[in-house]
Short mmCIF file of C-alpha atoms in Angstrom, two decimals:
data_model
loop_
_atom_site.label_atom_id
_atom_site.label_comp_id
_atom_site.label_asym_id
_atom_site.label_seq_id
_atom_site.Cartn_x
_atom_site.Cartn_y
_atom_site.Cartn_z
CA MET A 186 5.87 157.37 283.44
CA ARG A 187 8.86 159.68 282.90
CA HIS A 188 11.14 156.63 282.68
CA PHE A 189 8.94 155.20 279.94
CA TRP A 190 9.32 158.26 277.72
CA LEU A 191 13.05 158.41 278.41
CA CYS A 192 13.35 154.84 277.19
CA LEU A 193 11.41 155.67 274.03
CA LEU A 194 13.88 158.48 273.35
CA LEU A 195 16.76 156.07 273.84
CA LEU A 196 15.14 153.62 271.44
CA ALA A 197 14.57 156.32 268.83
CA GLY A 198 18.11 157.72 269.03
CA PRO A 199 19.63 161.22 269.21
CA ALA A 200 17.32 162.82 266.65
CA ALA A 201 14.30 162.21 268.86
CA ALA A 202 15.97 164.05 271.72
CA GLY A 203 16.45 167.15 269.59
CA VAL A 204 20.16 166.66 268.94
CA PRO A 205 20.99 167.75 265.37
CA HIS A 206 23.39 165.55 263.48
CA TRP A 207 24.50 166.48 259.98
CA SER A 208 26.69 164.35 257.79
CA LEU A 209 29.49 166.04 255.87
CA ILE A 210 27.88 165.40 252.51
CA ASP A 211 24.60 166.93 253.76
CA LEU A 212 26.47 170.06 254.79
CA ILE A 213 28.44 170.19 251.54
CA GLN A 214 25.25 169.98 249.50
CA GLN A 215 23.80 172.91 251.45
CA ALA A 216 26.89 175.05 250.97
CA ASP A 217 27.81 177.51 248.23
CA ALA A 218 31.45 177.34 249.28
CA VAL A 219 33.57 174.95 251.36
CA VAL A 220 36.59 176.51 253.04
CA HIS A 221 39.64 175.27 254.92
CA GLY A 222 41.25 177.78 257.23
CA ARG A 223 42.06 178.96 260.73
CA VAL A 224 40.14 181.23 263.11
CA VAL A 225 42.30 184.31 263.73
CA GLU A 226 39.90 186.59 265.57
CA LEU A 227 36.65 186.36 267.52
CA ARG A 228 34.32 189.34 267.66
CA GLU A 229 31.03 189.80 269.48
CA ASP A 230 29.00 187.60 267.12
CA THR A 231 31.34 186.87 264.19
CA ALA A 232 34.75 185.32 263.57
CA VAL A 233 37.55 186.16 261.15
CA VAL A 234 38.99 183.15 259.34
CA ALA A 235 42.25 183.04 257.38
CA VAL A 236 41.53 180.97 254.27
CA THR A 237 44.07 178.30 253.28
CA GLY A 238 41.98 176.33 250.76
CA THR A 239 38.60 176.27 249.07
CA TRP A 240 36.26 173.83 247.32
CA LYS A 241 33.18 174.50 245.17
CA ARG A 242 33.86 178.24 244.87
CA ASN A 243 36.91 180.50 244.95
CA LEU A 244 36.23 183.33 247.40
CA GLY A 245 38.98 185.56 245.99
CA THR A 246 40.16 186.67 249.43
CA GLU A 247 42.56 185.48 252.11
CA ARG A 248 40.33 186.41 255.06
CA ILE A 249 36.58 186.14 255.56
CA VAL A 250 34.09 187.06 258.28
CA VAL A 251 31.73 184.26 259.29
CA ALA A 252 28.75 183.74 261.59
CA PRO A 253 27.26 182.28 263.70
CA ILE A 254 29.96 181.46 266.22
CA THR A 255 27.58 179.51 268.47
CA VAL A 256 25.29 176.52 267.97
CA ARG A 257 21.91 175.83 269.51
CA HIS A 258 21.16 172.36 270.85
CA CYS A 259 18.65 170.60 273.07
CA VAL A 260 19.98 172.12 276.32
CA GLY A 261 20.89 175.63 275.18
CA VAL A 262 23.54 177.48 273.19
CA SER A 263 27.28 176.76 273.14
CA PRO A 264 30.33 178.55 271.67
CA ASN A 265 31.40 176.91 268.44
CA MET A 266 34.68 178.62 267.49
CA LYS A 267 37.89 179.60 269.20
CA VAL A 268 40.97 181.56 268.18
CA ALA A 269 43.71 179.51 266.45
CA GLU A 270 41.30 176.66 265.72
CA GLU A 271 41.75 174.96 262.35
CA VAL A 272 38.41 174.48 260.64
CA VAL A 273 36.55 173.33 257.56
CA LEU A 274 33.52 175.57 256.98
CA MET A 275 30.47 174.97 254.82
CA LEU A 276 29.26 178.45 253.90
CA GLY A 277 26.27 180.11 252.30
CA MET A 278 26.48 183.21 250.14
CA PRO A 279 27.69 186.34 251.99
CA GLU A 280 25.25 188.87 253.38
CA ARG A 281 26.67 192.36 253.98
CA GLY A 282 30.18 190.96 253.90
CA CYS A 283 29.53 188.07 256.32
CA TYR A 284 29.41 184.42 255.25
CA ARG A 285 26.83 182.30 257.05
CA VAL A 286 27.90 178.89 258.33
CA VAL A 287 25.21 176.50 257.09
CA ALA A 288 22.87 174.47 259.32
CA GLY A 289 22.80 177.10 262.04
CA GLY A 290 26.52 176.83 262.69
CA TYR A 291 26.80 173.05 262.43
CA GLY A 292 28.57 173.50 259.09
CA LYS A 293 31.82 174.04 261.00
CA ILE A 294 34.15 171.05 261.43
CA ALA A 295 37.15 171.34 263.77
CA VAL A 296 40.34 169.86 262.30
CA SER A 297 42.93 168.25 264.56
CA ALA A 298 46.50 167.81 263.42
CA GLY A 299 46.23 164.03 263.52
CA GLU A 300 43.12 163.80 261.38
CA ARG A 301 43.95 166.63 258.94
CA PRO A 302 45.16 164.54 255.95
CA GLY A 303 42.26 162.08 256.10
CA LEU A 304 39.61 164.73 256.73
CA LEU A 305 40.75 167.04 253.92
CA ALA A 306 41.00 164.10 251.50
CA ALA A 307 37.48 163.06 252.53
CA VAL A 308 36.09 166.57 251.99
CA ASP A 309 37.71 166.69 248.55
CA GLN A 310 36.11 163.38 247.53
CA LEU A 311 32.71 164.20 249.04
CA VAL A 312 32.56 167.53 247.18
CA LYS A 313 32.99 165.58 243.94
CA ILE A 314 30.39 162.97 244.93
CA ALA A 315 27.90 165.67 245.90
CA ARG A 316 27.84 166.86 242.26
CA LEU A 317 26.59 163.49 240.97
CA GLU A 318 23.00 162.57 240.17
CA GLU A 319 21.20 160.53 242.85
CA ASP A 320 21.98 157.04 241.54
CA GLY A 321 25.65 157.83 241.01
CA ARG A 322 25.86 159.53 244.40
CA ASN A 323 24.19 156.59 246.15
CA ARG A 324 26.50 154.05 244.52
CA ALA A 325 29.58 156.13 245.27
CA MET A 326 28.62 156.43 248.94
CA LEU A 327 27.83 152.71 249.22
CA ALA A 328 31.25 151.89 247.80
CA LEU A 329 32.87 153.82 250.67
CA ALA A 330 31.30 151.66 253.40
CA THR A 331 34.55 149.74 253.89
CA ALA A 332 36.97 152.50 252.81
CA ALA A 333 40.35 152.84 254.50
CA ASN A 334 39.65 156.52 255.20
CA VAL A 335 37.83 156.65 258.55
CA THR A 336 35.90 159.82 257.69
CA LEU A 337 34.68 158.44 254.36
CA ARG A 338 33.70 155.16 255.99
CA ARG A 339 31.71 156.97 258.69
CA GLU A 340 30.07 159.22 256.09
CA SER A 341 29.03 156.19 254.06
CA HIS A 342 27.37 154.60 257.07
CA LEU A 343 25.48 157.80 257.86
CA TYR A 344 24.43 158.18 254.23
CA ILE A 345 23.12 154.62 253.96
CA SER A 346 20.92 154.93 257.03
CA GLY A 347 19.95 158.55 256.39
CA HIS A 348 19.45 158.64 252.61
CA ILE A 349 19.59 155.31 250.80
CA ARG A 350 17.25 153.73 253.36
CA THR A 351 14.38 156.00 252.21
CA SER A 352 15.46 156.63 248.60
CA LYS A 353 12.99 155.71 245.85
CA LEU A 354 15.94 153.94 244.23
CA ARG A 355 16.78 151.83 247.29
CA VAL A 356 15.75 148.49 245.75
CA ASN A 357 18.57 148.94 243.23
CA TYR A 358 21.15 148.55 246.00
CA SER A 359 19.79 145.48 247.76
CA ALA A 360 22.66 143.18 246.70
CA GLU A 361 25.31 145.65 247.91
CA MET A 362 23.64 146.04 251.30
CA VAL A 363 23.13 142.31 251.77
CA ALA A 364 26.85 141.84 251.09
CA LEU A 365 27.61 144.59 253.62
CA LEU A 366 25.86 142.58 256.35
CA ARG A 367 29.02 140.46 256.44
CA ALA A 368 31.38 143.41 256.94
CA THR A 369 33.88 143.15 259.78
CA GLU A 370 33.09 146.62 261.17
CA PRO A 371 29.95 146.77 263.36
CA ASP A 372 28.92 150.22 262.05
CA ALA A 373 28.93 148.86 258.50
CA ARG A 374 26.70 145.93 259.49
CA ARG A 375 24.39 148.27 261.38
CA SER A 376 24.05 150.73 258.49
CA ALA A 377 23.32 147.86 256.07
CA LEU A 378 20.55 146.66 258.38
CA TYR A 379 19.02 150.13 258.43
CA GLY A 380 19.41 150.32 254.67
CA LEU A 381 17.44 147.09 254.28
CA GLN A 382 14.65 148.23 256.58
CA PHE A 383 12.34 149.22 253.72
CA ILE A 384 13.53 146.66 251.16
CA VAL A 385 12.01 143.20 250.86
CA ALA A 386 15.06 140.95 250.76
CA PRO A 387 14.08 137.42 251.84
CA GLU A 388 17.53 136.19 250.86
CA ALA A 389 18.90 138.26 253.76
CA ILE A 390 16.60 136.90 256.48
CA GLU A 391 18.96 134.16 257.65
CA ILE A 392 21.95 136.45 258.11
CA MET A 393 19.80 139.20 259.67
CA ILE A 394 18.54 136.68 262.22
CA ALA A 395 22.15 135.70 262.90
CA LEU A 396 22.92 139.38 263.54
CA THR A 397 20.37 139.43 266.37
CA ARG A 398 23.09 137.48 268.19
CA ASP A 399 25.89 139.89 267.21
CA HIS A 400 28.39 140.94 269.89
CA ASP A 401 27.59 144.63 269.21
CA VAL A 402 24.28 145.65 270.82
CA ASN A 403 23.71 148.43 268.28
CA VAL A 404 23.89 145.86 265.50
CA VAL A 405 21.47 143.67 267.44
CA ARG A 406 18.97 146.52 267.80
CA ALA A 407 19.23 147.32 264.08
CA ALA A 408 18.73 143.63 263.23
CA SER A 409 15.59 143.63 265.34
CA VAL A 410 14.17 146.52 263.32
CA ALA A 411 15.15 144.89 260.02
CA ILE A 412 13.60 141.48 260.62
CA ALA A 413 10.38 142.87 262.08
CA GLN A 414 8.86 143.41 258.63
CA TYR A 415 8.84 139.69 257.75
CA ASP A 416 6.68 137.99 260.44
CA THR A 417 7.90 134.46 259.69
CA PRO A 418 8.25 131.75 262.36
CA ALA A 419 12.03 132.21 262.35
CA THR A 420 11.93 136.01 262.66
CA VAL A 421 9.29 135.87 265.40
CA ASP A 422 11.41 133.36 267.35
CA ALA A 423 14.40 135.69 267.00
CA LEU A 424 12.39 138.67 268.26
CA ILE A 425 11.03 136.65 271.18
CA ALA A 426 14.63 135.74 272.07
CA LEU A 427 15.48 139.47 272.10
CA THR A 428 12.77 140.13 274.70
CA LYS A 429 14.95 138.02 277.02
CA HIS A 430 18.25 139.67 276.06
CA GLU A 431 20.61 140.68 278.86
CA ASN A 432 20.77 144.27 277.55
CA ARG A 433 17.71 146.22 278.66
CA LEU A 434 17.52 148.44 275.58
CA VAL A 435 17.77 145.41 273.32
CA ARG A 436 14.91 143.82 275.23
CA MET A 437 12.79 146.92 274.77
CA ARG A 438 13.66 147.11 271.07
CA GLY A 439 12.60 143.49 270.70
CA PHE A 440 9.26 144.24 272.32
CA VAL A 441 8.59 147.18 270.03
CA ASP A 442 9.39 145.16 266.90
CA LEU A 443 7.54 142.05 268.02
CA GLN A 444 4.36 144.14 267.91
CA ASN A 445 4.48 143.83 264.11
CA SER A 446 3.65 140.15 264.42
CA ARG A 447 0.02 139.01 264.46
CA GLY A 448 0.83 135.39 265.29
CA PRO A 449 -0.09 133.58 268.52
CA LYS A 450 3.52 133.20 269.70
CA ALA A 451 3.97 136.96 269.91
CA LEU A 452 0.76 137.32 271.87
CA GLU A 453 1.77 134.56 274.28
CA THR A 454 5.09 136.33 274.85
CA PHE A 455 3.39 139.60 275.75
CA VAL A 456 0.96 137.90 278.11
CA GLY A 457 3.76 135.94 279.77
CA LEU A 458 5.67 139.12 280.56
CA LEU A 459 2.83 141.08 282.12
CA ASP A 460 4.35 140.03 285.46
CA ASP A 461 7.97 140.94 284.59
CA PRO A 462 9.77 142.64 287.52
CA ASP A 463 10.82 145.55 285.26
CA PRO A 464 7.95 148.11 285.08
CA GLU A 465 9.08 149.37 281.67
CA ILE A 466 8.96 145.82 280.30
CA ARG A 467 5.49 145.38 281.78
CA ARG A 468 4.32 148.55 280.06
CA LEU A 469 5.76 147.43 276.75
CA ALA A 470 4.15 144.03 277.20
CA CYS A 471 0.82 145.83 277.68
CA ARG A 472 1.35 147.84 274.52
CA GLY A 473 2.39 144.75 272.59
CA PHE A 474 -0.62 142.85 273.80
CA VAL A 475 -3.02 145.60 272.75
CA GLY A 476 -1.30 145.96 269.38
CA SER A 477 -1.48 142.23 268.71
CA THR A 478 -5.20 141.80 269.36
CA ARG A 479 -8.36 143.02 267.69
CA ARG A 480 -11.43 144.28 269.53
CA GLU A 481 -13.45 141.08 269.46
CA GLU A 482 -10.55 138.73 270.16
CA HIS A 483 -9.15 137.29 273.38
CA ARG A 484 -11.74 138.72 275.75
CA GLU A 485 -10.48 136.64 278.66
CA LEU A 486 -6.92 137.85 278.19
CA LYS A 487 -8.07 141.45 277.89
CA ALA A 488 -9.91 141.07 281.19
CA ARG A 489 -6.62 139.91 282.74
CA LEU A 490 -4.87 142.92 281.24
CA GLU A 491 -7.40 145.29 282.76
CA GLN A 492 -6.87 143.68 286.17
CA PHE A 493 -3.11 143.98 285.74
CA ILE A 494 -3.30 147.68 284.89
CA LEU A 495 -5.47 148.39 287.92
CA ALA A 496 -3.18 146.41 290.25
CA ASP A 497 0.22 147.54 288.96
CA PRO A 498 1.74 150.14 291.33
CA ASP A 499 3.78 151.62 288.47
#
């Protein structure tokens, strides 16, 4: 059983495992000040940072004291700053002379020499975008999905799947996300698929089905989620094909999404895989079978399922 829950965590992604992940624009929106500088001293539970640049608010000083200098994650607490490290810090208002790094310390971004120009340019643009109203902010972030700046491109993908996907305004951006399904970068295609998850876009079904055969397995898994809402013969066939995919996690994703179908082909697929050699697949087939039937239906098949559960050593 422990393997089953581990697989569910893998299907759900890092957030389900308790791993925080903040996008830059999220952190900027939380912050009262955004600072570029270098750590010059570490104390017991604070750090001294020499300030070389600021956004949002001028601090009026060349050195500041910040905390925390550690971050908490799913397996404990880790140091988060070191002397001589170049950083961008998203800070709250000072308390007793100490600025708090937002998001429990995750508002600290290490800056390497190679990425400095692109990262600082991205922070500058994101600070401006963060000031916009929701529609303007959403459109600005969508426009960055294929930007030359790697940081801005990554931020756009995170924003689409983390914000636009659930925004009340999401239907306004359907055309842009459908166009993004044809992007050359896999992360852009994947974020567009997540963005379309809660939008009815029948014009995108054909290309989303095509993306279930993408060379990038993360795109394939996202395509599985996206097409699951339609329950058409073509989408069901695509999901059934995913239950036979060579990648185990893709197979499991296909099983989970196929449960949305109430058609006979989905049910036949679940029944046919009750004898699969993989115990996790057998369990998912059981779940899919139960989810695809109502209490008074398929009594003979349910009897077979009960026998299977009693006989299965796993």
